[in-house]
Amino acid sequence: MKLEELSIRNFAEGLRQKQFSALEITEAYLKAIQERDGVLHSYLFVSDDAARASAKKVDEALASGDLSSPLAGAPFAVKDNILV
């Protein structure tokens, strides 16, 4: 199973069933970005440290039973499509 290819539904289910952690997902996406962006040039900026810190917070919330959002821990990218 490639973690970076999971659907949002499979991601949310797997995270709550502890098949993987939010940090593992984050690391998989960061690795995929690092491997592919040299060719694609899709990202202007990747916030590795902030992504890892957020993932750790999600894992802590999950461990304490305080994870309320179904999208918590889901990685995402923001497309800048506005010309100013």
PDB file of N, CA, C and O in Angstrom:
ATOM      1  N   MET A   1       0.852  -1.177   0.000  1.00  0.00           N
ATOM      2  CA  MET A   1       0.000   0.000   0.000  1.00  0.00           C
ATOM      3  C   MET A   1       0.899   1.241   0.000  1.00  0.00           C
ATOM      4  O   MET A   1       1.742   1.401   0.860  1.00  0.00           O
ATOM      5  N   LYS A   2       0.697   2.100  -0.997  1.00  0.00           N
ATOM      6  CA  LYS A   2       1.409   3.372  -1.044  1.00  0.00           C
ATOM      7  C   LYS A   2       0.574   4.403  -0.297  1.00  0.00           C
ATOM      8  O   LYS A   2      -0.526   4.748  -0.735  1.00  0.00           O
ATOM      9  N   LEU A   3       1.103   4.893   0.794  1.00  0.00           N
ATOM     10  CA  LEU A   3       0.346   5.811   1.635  1.00  0.00           C
ATOM     11  C   LEU A   3      -0.049   7.078   0.906  1.00  0.00           C
ATOM     12  O   LEU A   3      -1.135   7.610   1.129  1.00  0.00           O
ATOM     13  N   GLU A   4       0.797   7.553  -0.007  1.00  0.00           N
ATOM     14  CA  GLU A   4       0.485   8.805  -0.707  1.00  0.00           C
ATOM     15  C   GLU A   4      -0.570   8.631  -1.788  1.00  0.00           C
ATOM     16  O   GLU A   4      -0.984   9.603  -2.414  1.00  0.00           O
ATOM     17  N   GLU A   5      -1.046   7.413  -2.001  1.00  0.00           N
ATOM     18  CA  GLU A   5      -2.080   7.177  -3.009  1.00  0.00           C
ATOM     19  C   GLU A   5      -3.439   6.826  -2.404  1.00  0.00           C
ATOM     20  O   GLU A   5      -4.370   6.481  -3.126  1.00  0.00           O
ATOM     21  N   LEU A   6      -3.573   6.920  -1.092  1.00  0.00           N
ATOM     22  CA  LEU A   6      -4.842   6.608  -0.441  1.00  0.00           C
ATOM     23  C   LEU A   6      -5.892   7.675  -0.741  1.00  0.00           C
ATOM     24  O   LEU A   6      -5.578   8.856  -0.854  1.00  0.00           O
ATOM     25  N   SER A   7      -7.142   7.250  -0.856  1.00  0.00           N
ATOM     26  CA  SER A   7      -8.232   8.225  -0.948  1.00  0.00           C
ATOM     27  C   SER A   7      -8.418   8.849   0.433  1.00  0.00           C
ATOM     28  O   SER A   7      -7.929   8.327   1.440  1.00  0.00           O
ATOM     29  N   ILE A   8      -9.130   9.952   0.490  1.00  0.00           N
ATOM     30  CA  ILE A   8      -9.387  10.604   1.780  1.00  0.00           C
ATOM     31  C   ILE A   8     -10.126   9.652   2.708  1.00  0.00           C
ATOM     32  O   ILE A   8      -9.820   9.557   3.894  1.00  0.00           O
ATOM     33  N   ARG A   9     -11.092   8.931   2.185  1.00  0.00           N
ATOM     34  CA  ARG A   9     -11.858   7.984   3.006  1.00  0.00           C
ATOM     35  C   ARG A   9     -10.942   6.893   3.565  1.00  0.00           C
ATOM     36  O   ARG A   9     -10.981   6.586   4.760  1.00  0.00           O
ATOM     37  N   ASN A  10     -10.112   6.292   2.709  1.00  0.00           N
ATOM     38  CA  ASN A  10      -9.208   5.243   3.172  1.00  0.00           C
ATOM     39  C   ASN A  10      -8.172   5.794   4.152  1.00  0.00           C
ATOM     40  O   ASN A  10      -7.789   5.109   5.096  1.00  0.00           O
ATOM     41  N   PHE A  11      -7.729   7.016   3.906  1.00  0.00           N
ATOM     42  CA  PHE A  11      -6.809   7.659   4.825  1.00  0.00           C
ATOM     43  C   PHE A  11      -7.448   7.797   6.207  1.00  0.00           C
ATOM     44  O   PHE A  11      -6.866   7.413   7.217  1.00  0.00           O
ATOM     45  N   ALA A  12      -8.649   8.369   6.260  1.00  0.00           N
ATOM     46  CA  ALA A  12      -9.323   8.603   7.540  1.00  0.00           C
ATOM     47  C   ALA A  12      -9.578   7.294   8.284  1.00  0.00           C
ATOM     48  O   ALA A  12      -9.345   7.208   9.494  1.00  0.00           O
ATOM     49  N   GLU A  13     -10.031   6.274   7.569  1.00  0.00           N
ATOM     50  CA  GLU A  13     -10.283   4.977   8.203  1.00  0.00           C
ATOM     51  C   GLU A  13      -8.988   4.349   8.714  1.00  0.00           C
ATOM     52  O   GLU A  13      -8.937   3.839   9.838  1.00  0.00           O
ATOM     53  N   GLY A  14      -7.950   4.368   7.897  1.00  0.00           N
ATOM     54  CA  GLY A  14      -6.679   3.777   8.289  1.00  0.00           C
ATOM     55  C   GLY A  14      -6.047   4.487   9.470  1.00  0.00           C
ATOM     56  O   GLY A  14      -5.473   3.845  10.362  1.00  0.00           O
ATOM     57  N   LEU A  15      -6.162   5.803   9.520  1.00  0.00           N
ATOM     58  CA  LEU A  15      -5.614   6.573  10.627  1.00  0.00           C
ATOM     59  C   LEU A  15      -6.323   6.219  11.927  1.00  0.00           C
ATOM     60  O   LEU A  15      -5.686   5.950  12.944  1.00  0.00           O
ATOM     61  N   ARG A  16      -7.647   6.169  11.888  1.00  0.00           N
ATOM     62  CA  ARG A  16      -8.410   5.865  13.097  1.00  0.00           C
ATOM     63  C   ARG A  16      -8.252   4.413  13.538  1.00  0.00           C
ATOM     64  O   ARG A  16      -8.360   4.109  14.710  1.00  0.00           O
ATOM     65  N   GLN A  17      -7.992   3.529  12.594  1.00  0.00           N
ATOM     66  CA  GLN A  17      -7.761   2.120  12.930  1.00  0.00           C
ATOM     67  C   GLN A  17      -6.299   1.855  13.253  1.00  0.00           C
ATOM     68  O   GLN A  17      -5.902   0.719  13.463  1.00  0.00           O
ATOM     69  N   LYS A  18      -5.503   2.918  13.245  1.00  0.00           N
ATOM     70  CA  LYS A  18      -4.076   2.872  13.578  1.00  0.00           C
ATOM     71  C   LYS A  18      -3.281   1.932  12.684  1.00  0.00           C
ATOM     72  O   LYS A  18      -2.346   1.267  13.109  1.00  0.00           O
ATOM     73  N   GLN A  19      -3.666   1.892  11.392  1.00  0.00           N
ATOM     74  CA  GLN A  19      -2.888   1.149  10.405  1.00  0.00           C
ATOM     75  C   GLN A  19      -1.605   1.907  10.071  1.00  0.00           C
ATOM     76  O   GLN A  19      -0.643   1.320   9.583  1.00  0.00           O
ATOM     77  N   PHE A  20      -1.615   3.207  10.315  1.00  0.00           N
ATOM     78  CA  PHE A  20      -0.475   4.092  10.106  1.00  0.00           C
ATOM     79  C   PHE A  20      -0.739   5.349  10.913  1.00  0.00           C
ATOM     80  O   PHE A  20      -1.843   5.566  11.399  1.00  0.00           O
ATOM     81  N   SER A  21       0.279   6.142  11.080  1.00  0.00           N
ATOM     82  CA  SER A  21       0.129   7.395  11.828  1.00  0.00           C
ATOM     83  C   SER A  21       0.079   8.583  10.860  1.00  0.00           C
ATOM     84  O   SER A  21       0.444   8.457   9.695  1.00  0.00           O
ATOM     85  N   ALA A  22      -0.355   9.712  11.374  1.00  0.00           N
ATOM     86  CA  ALA A  22      -0.364  10.936  10.565  1.00  0.00           C
ATOM     87  C   ALA A  22       1.065  11.307  10.180  1.00  0.00           C
ATOM     88  O   ALA A  22       1.308  11.794   9.076  1.00  0.00           O
ATOM     89  N   LEU A  23       2.011  11.041  11.061  1.00  0.00           N
ATOM     90  CA  LEU A  23       3.408  11.337  10.746  1.00  0.00           C
ATOM     91  C   LEU A  23       3.913  10.441   9.619  1.00  0.00           C
ATOM     92  O   LEU A  23       4.642  10.911   8.738  1.00  0.00           O
ATOM     93  N   GLU A  24       3.518   9.179   9.592  1.00  0.00           N
ATOM     94  CA  GLU A  24       3.917   8.290   8.494  1.00  0.00           C
ATOM     95  C   GLU A  24       3.359   8.779   7.159  1.00  0.00           C
ATOM     96  O   GLU A  24       4.058   8.758   6.137  1.00  0.00           O
ATOM     97  N   ILE A  25       2.113   9.206   7.161  1.00  0.00           N
ATOM     98  CA  ILE A  25       1.502   9.754   5.943  1.00  0.00           C
ATOM     99  C   ILE A  25       2.265  10.999   5.499  1.00  0.00           C
ATOM    100  O   ILE A  25       2.586  11.159   4.322  1.00  0.00           O
ATOM    101  N   THR A  26       2.538  11.882   6.440  1.00  0.00           N
ATOM    102  CA  THR A  26       3.254  13.117   6.129  1.00  0.00           C
ATOM    103  C   THR A  26       4.619  12.813   5.528  1.00  0.00           C
ATOM    104  O   THR A  26       5.003  13.411   4.518  1.00  0.00           O
ATOM    105  N   GLU A  27       5.338  11.887   6.133  1.00  0.00           N
ATOM    106  CA  GLU A  27       6.663  11.524   5.612  1.00  0.00           C
ATOM    107  C   GLU A  27       6.557  10.939   4.206  1.00  0.00           C
ATOM    108  O   GLU A  27       7.397  11.211   3.344  1.00  0.00           O
ATOM    109  N   ALA A  28       5.526  10.137   3.950  1.00  0.00           N
ATOM    110  CA  ALA A  28       5.337   9.561   2.613  1.00  0.00           C
ATOM    111  C   ALA A  28       5.094  10.652   1.581  1.00  0.00           C
ATOM    112  O   ALA A  28       5.661  10.618   0.477  1.00  0.00           O
ATOM    113  N   TYR A  29       4.283  11.638   1.929  1.00  0.00           N
ATOM    114  CA  TYR A  29       4.024  12.738   0.997  1.00  0.00           C
ATOM    115  C   TYR A  29       5.256  13.611   0.798  1.00  0.00           C
ATOM    116  O   TYR A  29       5.558  14.018  -0.324  1.00  0.00           O
ATOM    117  N   LEU A  30       5.965  13.904   1.866  1.00  0.00           N
ATOM    118  CA  LEU A  30       7.174  14.714   1.734  1.00  0.00           C
ATOM    119  C   LEU A  30       8.215  14.008   0.868  1.00  0.00           C
ATOM    120  O   LEU A  30       8.889  14.646   0.046  1.00  0.00           O
ATOM    121  N   LYS A  31       8.324  12.713   1.020  1.00  0.00           N
ATOM    122  CA  LYS A  31       9.257  11.935   0.195  1.00  0.00           C
ATOM    123  C   LYS A  31       8.830  11.973  -1.276  1.00  0.00           C
ATOM    124  O   LYS A  31       9.655  12.161  -2.174  1.00  0.00           O
ATOM    125  N   ALA A  32       7.522  11.798  -1.525  1.00  0.00           N
ATOM    126  CA  ALA A  32       7.010  11.835  -2.904  1.00  0.00           C
ATOM    127  C   ALA A  32       7.247  13.202  -3.542  1.00  0.00           C
ATOM    128  O   ALA A  32       7.629  13.299  -4.709  1.00  0.00           O
ATOM    129  N   ILE A  33       7.046  14.259  -2.769  1.00  0.00           N
ATOM    130  CA  ILE A  33       7.292  15.608  -3.278  1.00  0.00           C
ATOM    131  C   ILE A  33       8.765  15.775  -3.623  1.00  0.00           C
ATOM    132  O   ILE A  33       9.119  16.277  -4.693  1.00  0.00           O
ATOM    133  N   GLN A  34       9.627  15.333  -2.722  1.00  0.00           N
ATOM    134  CA  GLN A  34      11.066  15.456  -2.946  1.00  0.00           C
ATOM    135  C   GLN A  34      11.504  14.687  -4.192  1.00  0.00           C
ATOM    136  O   GLN A  34      12.310  15.169  -4.978  1.00  0.00           O
ATOM    137  N   GLU A  35      10.940  13.494  -4.392  1.00  0.00           N
ATOM    138  CA  GLU A  35      11.323  12.664  -5.532  1.00  0.00           C
ATOM    139  C   GLU A  35      10.798  13.200  -6.862  1.00  0.00           C
ATOM    140  O   GLU A  35      11.465  13.093  -7.878  1.00  0.00           O
ATOM    141  N   ARG A  36       9.601  13.766  -6.862  1.00  0.00           N
ATOM    142  CA  ARG A  36       8.942  14.130  -8.113  1.00  0.00           C
ATOM    143  C   ARG A  36       9.011  15.603  -8.479  1.00  0.00           C
ATOM    144  O   ARG A  36       8.864  15.952  -9.652  1.00  0.00           O
ATOM    145  N   ASP A  37       9.210  16.468  -7.512  1.00  0.00           N
ATOM    146  CA  ASP A  37       9.101  17.887  -7.823  1.00  0.00           C
ATOM    147  C   ASP A  37      10.278  18.413  -8.634  1.00  0.00           C
ATOM    148  O   ASP A  37      10.164  19.455  -9.277  1.00  0.00           O
ATOM    149  N   GLY A  38      11.387  17.698  -8.664  1.00  0.00           N
ATOM    150  CA  GLY A  38      12.497  18.104  -9.513  1.00  0.00           C
ATOM    151  C   GLY A  38      12.121  18.094 -10.981  1.00  0.00           C
ATOM    152  O   GLY A  38      12.641  18.868 -11.782  1.00  0.00           O
ATOM    153  N   VAL A  39      11.169  17.234 -11.340  1.00  0.00           N
ATOM    154  CA  VAL A  39      10.689  17.132 -12.716  1.00  0.00           C
ATOM    155  C   VAL A  39       9.444  18.004 -12.921  1.00  0.00           C
ATOM    156  O   VAL A  39       9.313  18.704 -13.917  1.00  0.00           O
ATOM    157  N   LEU A  40       8.550  17.973 -11.951  1.00  0.00           N
ATOM    158  CA  LEU A  40       7.265  18.661 -12.095  1.00  0.00           C
ATOM    159  C   LEU A  40       7.323  20.160 -11.783  1.00  0.00           C
ATOM    160  O   LEU A  40       6.560  20.938 -12.339  1.00  0.00           O
ATOM    161  N   HIS A  41       8.140  20.543 -10.839  1.00  0.00           N
ATOM    162  CA  HIS A  41       8.241  21.938 -10.390  1.00  0.00           C
ATOM    163  C   HIS A  41       6.869  22.486  -9.987  1.00  0.00           C
ATOM    164  O   HIS A  41       6.483  23.587 -10.374  1.00  0.00           O
ATOM    165  N   SER A  42       6.154  21.720  -9.181  1.00  0.00           N
ATOM    166  CA  SER A  42       4.800  22.089  -8.776  1.00  0.00           C
ATOM    167  C   SER A  42       4.753  22.944  -7.515  1.00  0.00           C
ATOM    168  O   SER A  42       3.799  23.670  -7.299  1.00  0.00           O
ATOM    169  N   TYR A  43       5.756  22.829  -6.687  1.00  0.00           N
ATOM    170  CA  TYR A  43       5.719  23.486  -5.387  1.00  0.00           C
ATOM    171  C   TYR A  43       6.692  24.656  -5.335  1.00  0.00           C
ATOM    172  O   TYR A  43       7.866  24.506  -5.644  1.00  0.00           O
ATOM    173  N   LEU A  44       6.188  25.801  -4.905  1.00  0.00           N
ATOM    174  CA  LEU A  44       7.056  26.946  -4.667  1.00  0.00           C
ATOM    175  C   LEU A  44       7.687  26.841  -3.285  1.00  0.00           C
ATOM    176  O   LEU A  44       8.805  27.290  -3.064  1.00  0.00           O
ATOM    177  N   PHE A  45       6.949  26.241  -2.345  1.00  0.00           N
ATOM    178  CA  PHE A  45       7.400  26.146  -0.966  1.00  0.00           C
ATOM    179  C   PHE A  45       6.774  24.914  -0.323  1.00  0.00           C
ATOM    180  O   PHE A  45       5.582  24.664  -0.489  1.00  0.00           O
ATOM    181  N   VAL A  46       7.568  24.161   0.401  1.00  0.00           N
ATOM    182  CA  VAL A  46       7.077  23.012   1.162  1.00  0.00           C
ATOM    183  C   VAL A  46       7.493  23.228   2.610  1.00  0.00           C
ATOM    184  O   VAL A  46       8.675  23.391   2.908  1.00  0.00           O
ATOM    185  N   SER A  47       6.529  23.235   3.492  1.00  0.00           N
ATOM    186  CA  SER A  47       6.784  23.493   4.906  1.00  0.00           C
ATOM    187  C   SER A  47       6.959  22.168   5.649  1.00  0.00           C
ATOM    188  O   SER A  47       6.067  21.732   6.378  1.00  0.00           O
ATOM    189  N   ASP A  48       8.109  21.544   5.474  1.00  0.00           N
ATOM    190  CA  ASP A  48       8.381  20.228   6.062  1.00  0.00           C
ATOM    191  C   ASP A  48       8.210  20.217   7.585  1.00  0.00           C
ATOM    192  O   ASP A  48       7.518  19.351   8.125  1.00  0.00           O
ATOM    193  N   ASP A  49       8.864  21.164   8.261  1.00  0.00           N
ATOM    194  CA  ASP A  49       8.839  21.170   9.724  1.00  0.00           C
ATOM    195  C   ASP A  49       7.433  21.397  10.273  1.00  0.00           C
ATOM    196  O   ASP A  49       7.010  20.730  11.216  1.00  0.00           O
ATOM    197  N   ALA A  50       6.703  22.325   9.689  1.00  0.00           N
ATOM    198  CA  ALA A  50       5.338  22.594  10.139  1.00  0.00           C
ATOM    199  C   ALA A  50       4.430  21.394   9.864  1.00  0.00           C
ATOM    200  O   ALA A  50       3.563  21.070  10.679  1.00  0.00           O
ATOM    201  N   ALA A  51       4.637  20.726   8.738  1.00  0.00           N
ATOM    202  CA  ALA A  51       3.836  19.545   8.410  1.00  0.00           C
ATOM    203  C   ALA A  51       4.085  18.437   9.423  1.00  0.00           C
ATOM    204  O   ALA A  51       3.141  17.798   9.896  1.00  0.00           O
ATOM    205  N   ARG A  52       5.344  18.216   9.768  1.00  0.00           N
ATOM    206  CA  ARG A  52       5.673  17.174  10.758  1.00  0.00           C
ATOM    207  C   ARG A  52       5.104  17.526  12.130  1.00  0.00           C
ATOM    208  O   ARG A  52       4.575  16.663  12.831  1.00  0.00           O
ATOM    209  N   ALA A  53       5.206  18.791  12.522  1.00  0.00           N
ATOM    210  CA  ALA A  53       4.678  19.224  13.820  1.00  0.00           C
ATOM    211  C   ALA A  53       3.164  19.042  13.881  1.00  0.00           C
ATOM    212  O   ALA A  53       2.629  18.565  14.895  1.00  0.00           O
ATOM    213  N   SER A  54       2.479  19.388  12.817  1.00  0.00           N
ATOM    214  CA  SER A  54       1.022  19.213  12.771  1.00  0.00           C
ATOM    215  C   SER A  54       0.640  17.741  12.828  1.00  0.00           C
ATOM    216  O   SER A  54      -0.307  17.362  13.517  1.00  0.00           O
ATOM    217  N   ALA A  55       1.381  16.916  12.120  1.00  0.00           N
ATOM    218  CA  ALA A  55       1.109  15.474  12.120  1.00  0.00           C
ATOM    219  C   ALA A  55       1.294  14.891  13.514  1.00  0.00           C
ATOM    220  O   ALA A  55       0.496  14.058  13.961  1.00  0.00           O
ATOM    221  N   LYS A  56       2.314  15.335  14.226  1.00  0.00           N
ATOM    222  CA  LYS A  56       2.540  14.853  15.592  1.00  0.00           C
ATOM    223  C   LYS A  56       1.383  15.237  16.504  1.00  0.00           C
ATOM    224  O   LYS A  56       0.957  14.453  17.345  1.00  0.00           O
ATOM    225  N   LYS A  57       0.854  16.450  16.330  1.00  0.00           N
ATOM    226  CA  LYS A  57      -0.294  16.885  17.133  1.00  0.00           C
ATOM    227  C   LYS A  57      -1.516  16.019  16.847  1.00  0.00           C
ATOM    228  O   LYS A  57      -2.267  15.671  17.752  1.00  0.00           O
ATOM    229  N   VAL A  58      -1.723  15.673  15.592  1.00  0.00           N
ATOM    230  CA  VAL A  58      -2.848  14.807  15.221  1.00  0.00           C
ATOM    231  C   VAL A  58      -2.665  13.427  15.861  1.00  0.00           C
ATOM    232  O   VAL A  58      -3.611  12.863  16.416  1.00  0.00           O
ATOM    233  N   ASP A  59      -1.460  12.883  15.809  1.00  0.00           N
ATOM    234  CA  ASP A  59      -1.199  11.581  16.417  1.00  0.00           C
ATOM    235  C   ASP A  59      -1.419  11.615  17.924  1.00  0.00           C
ATOM    236  O   ASP A  59      -1.975  10.669  18.494  1.00  0.00           O
ATOM    237  N   GLU A  60      -1.026  12.705  18.569  1.00  0.00           N
ATOM    238  CA  GLU A  60      -1.257  12.850  20.007  1.00  0.00           C
ATOM    239  C   GLU A  60      -2.752  12.924  20.321  1.00  0.00           C
ATOM    240  O   GLU A  60      -3.229  12.312  21.275  1.00  0.00           O
ATOM    241  N   ALA A  61      -3.508  13.670  19.515  1.00  0.00           N
ATOM    242  CA  ALA A  61      -4.951  13.780  19.711  1.00  0.00           C
ATOM    243  C   ALA A  61      -5.622  12.430  19.496  1.00  0.00           C
ATOM    244  O   ALA A  61      -6.526  12.043  20.240  1.00  0.00           O
ATOM    245  N   LEU A  62      -5.169  11.700  18.504  1.00  0.00           N
ATOM    246  CA  LEU A  62      -5.717  10.371  18.242  1.00  0.00           C
ATOM    247  C   LEU A  62      -5.440   9.437  19.411  1.00  0.00           C
ATOM    248  O   LEU A  62      -6.319   8.683  19.844  1.00  0.00           O
ATOM    249  N   ALA A  63      -4.241   9.483  19.954  1.00  0.00           N
ATOM    250  CA  ALA A  63      -3.866   8.623  21.079  1.00  0.00           C
ATOM    251  C   ALA A  63      -4.681   8.934  22.326  1.00  0.00           C
ATOM    252  O   ALA A  63      -5.013   8.025  23.097  1.00  0.00           O
ATOM    253  N   SER A  64      -5.044  10.214  22.503  1.00  0.00           N
ATOM    254  CA  SER A  64      -5.818  10.591  23.687  1.00  0.00           C
ATOM    255  C   SER A  64      -7.325  10.503  23.457  1.00  0.00           C
ATOM    256  O   SER A  64      -8.104  10.805  24.354  1.00  0.00           O
ATOM    257  N   GLY A  65      -7.735  10.114  22.254  1.00  0.00           N
ATOM    258  CA  GLY A  65      -9.159   9.992  21.953  1.00  0.00           C
ATOM    259  C   GLY A  65      -9.837  11.317  21.691  1.00  0.00           C
ATOM    260  O   GLY A  65     -11.057  11.423  21.761  1.00  0.00           O
ATOM    261  N   ASP A  66      -9.057  12.338  21.394  1.00  0.00           N
ATOM    262  CA  ASP A  66      -9.598  13.685  21.216  1.00  0.00           C
ATOM    263  C   ASP A  66      -9.521  14.142  19.768  1.00  0.00           C
ATOM    264  O   ASP A  66      -9.340  15.318  19.483  1.00  0.00           O
ATOM    265  N   LEU A  67      -9.660  13.221  18.826  1.00  0.00           N
ATOM    266  CA  LEU A  67      -9.587  13.572  17.410  1.00  0.00           C
ATOM    267  C   LEU A  67     -11.005  13.690  16.871  1.00  0.00           C
ATOM    268  O   LEU A  67     -11.712  12.705  16.729  1.00  0.00           O
ATOM    269  N   SER A  68     -11.425  14.919  16.592  1.00  0.00           N
ATOM    270  CA  SER A  68     -12.816  15.130  16.202  1.00  0.00           C
ATOM    271  C   SER A  68     -13.015  15.292  14.701  1.00  0.00           C
ATOM    272  O   SER A  68     -14.023  14.880  14.157  1.00  0.00           O
ATOM    273  N   SER A  69     -12.066  15.884  14.011  1.00  0.00           N
ATOM    274  CA  SER A  69     -12.246  16.163  12.592  1.00  0.00           C
ATOM    275  C   SER A  69     -11.926  14.945  11.736  1.00  0.00           C
ATOM    276  O   SER A  69     -10.872  14.323  11.906  1.00  0.00           O
ATOM    277  N   PRO A  70     -12.806  14.598  10.794  1.00  0.00           N
ATOM    278  CA  PRO A  70     -12.510  13.456   9.916  1.00  0.00           C
ATOM    279  C   PRO A  70     -11.363  13.740   8.951  1.00  0.00           C
ATOM    280  O   PRO A  70     -10.773  12.809   8.411  1.00  0.00           O
ATOM    281  N   LEU A  71     -11.008  14.991   8.763  1.00  0.00           N
ATOM    282  CA  LEU A  71      -9.913  15.345   7.854  1.00  0.00           C
ATOM    283  C   LEU A  71      -8.612  15.646   8.594  1.00  0.00           C
ATOM    284  O   LEU A  71      -7.617  15.997   7.965  1.00  0.00           O
ATOM    285  N   ALA A  72      -8.604  15.498   9.906  1.00  0.00           N
ATOM    286  CA  ALA A  72      -7.393  15.774  10.679  1.00  0.00           C
ATOM    287  C   ALA A  72      -6.252  14.894  10.183  1.00  0.00           C
ATOM    288  O   ALA A  72      -6.405  13.695  10.000  1.00  0.00           O
ATOM    289  N   GLY A  73      -5.129  15.516   9.917  1.00  0.00           N
ATOM    290  CA  GLY A  73      -3.950  14.793   9.470  1.00  0.00           C
ATOM    291  C   GLY A  73      -3.850  14.588   7.977  1.00  0.00           C
ATOM    292  O   GLY A  73      -2.838  14.117   7.484  1.00  0.00           O
ATOM    293  N   ALA A  74      -4.904  14.945   7.240  1.00  0.00           N
ATOM    294  CA  ALA A  74      -4.889  14.753   5.786  1.00  0.00           C
ATOM    295  C   ALA A  74      -3.972  15.788   5.143  1.00  0.00           C
ATOM    296  O   ALA A  74      -4.144  16.984   5.335  1.00  0.00           O
ATOM    297  N   PRO A  75      -2.976  15.340   4.393  1.00  0.00           N
ATOM    298  CA  PRO A  75      -2.095  16.292   3.728  1.00  0.00           C
ATOM    299  C   PRO A  75      -2.816  17.003   2.577  1.00  0.00           C
ATOM    300  O   PRO A  75      -3.734  16.444   1.980  1.00  0.00           O
ATOM    301  N   PHE A  76      -2.416  18.226   2.311  1.00  0.00           N
ATOM    302  CA  PHE A  76      -3.008  18.951   1.193  1.00  0.00           C
ATOM    303  C   PHE A  76      -2.023  19.974   0.661  1.00  0.00           C
ATOM    304  O   PHE A  76      -1.077  20.356   1.329  1.00  0.00           O
ATOM    305  N   ALA A  77      -2.254  20.402  -0.539  1.00  0.00           N
ATOM    306  CA  ALA A  77      -1.451  21.445  -1.161  1.00  0.00           C
ATOM    307  C   ALA A  77      -2.399  22.548  -1.602  1.00  0.00           C
ATOM    308  O   ALA A  77      -3.548  22.295  -1.957  1.00  0.00           O
ATOM    309  N   VAL A  78      -1.916  23.763  -1.569  1.00  0.00           N
ATOM    310  CA  VAL A  78      -2.717  24.918  -1.978  1.00  0.00           C
ATOM    311  C   VAL A  78      -2.188  25.419  -3.308  1.00  0.00           C
ATOM    312  O   VAL A  78      -1.004  25.687  -3.460  1.00  0.00           O
ATOM    313  N   LYS A  79      -3.067  25.506  -4.280  1.00  0.00           N
ATOM    314  CA  LYS A  79      -2.708  25.983  -5.613  1.00  0.00           C
ATOM    315  C   LYS A  79      -2.950  27.477  -5.679  1.00  0.00           C
ATOM    316  O   LYS A  79      -4.044  27.958  -5.425  1.00  0.00           O
ATOM    317  N   ASP A  80      -1.909  28.206  -5.992  1.00  0.00           N
ATOM    318  CA  ASP A  80      -2.022  29.657  -6.140  1.00  0.00           C
ATOM    319  C   ASP A  80      -2.396  29.948  -7.588  1.00  0.00           C
ATOM    320  O   ASP A  80      -1.584  29.776  -8.486  1.00  0.00           O
ATOM    321  N   ASN A  81      -3.625  30.347  -7.803  1.00  0.00           N
ATOM    322  CA  ASN A  81      -4.066  30.612  -9.163  1.00  0.00           C
ATOM    323  C   ASN A  81      -4.594  32.027  -9.338  1.00  0.00           C
ATOM    324  O   ASN A  81      -5.384  32.297 -10.211  1.00  0.00           O
ATOM    325  N   ILE A  82      -4.137  32.914  -8.470  1.00  0.00           N
ATOM    326  CA  ILE A  82      -4.591  34.299  -8.542  1.00  0.00           C
ATOM    327  C   ILE A  82      -3.401  35.166  -8.899  1.00  0.00           C
ATOM    328  O   ILE A  82      -2.370  35.132  -8.240  1.00  0.00           O
ATOM    329  N   LEU A  83      -3.541  35.942  -9.934  1.00  0.00           N
ATOM    330  CA  LEU A  83      -2.498  36.854 -10.349  1.00  0.00           C
ATOM    331  C   LEU A  83      -2.844  38.237  -9.816  1.00  0.00           C
ATOM    332  O   LEU A  83      -3.925  38.759 -10.061  1.00  0.00           O
ATOM    333  N   VAL A  84      -1.932  38.800  -9.068  1.00  0.00           N
ATOM    334  CA  VAL A  84      -2.176  40.123  -8.479  1.00  0.00           C
ATOM    335  C   VAL A  84      -1.346  41.142  -9.216  1.00  0.00           C
ATOM    336  O   VAL A  84      -0.200  40.968  -9.472  1.00  0.00           O
TER     337      VAL A  84
END
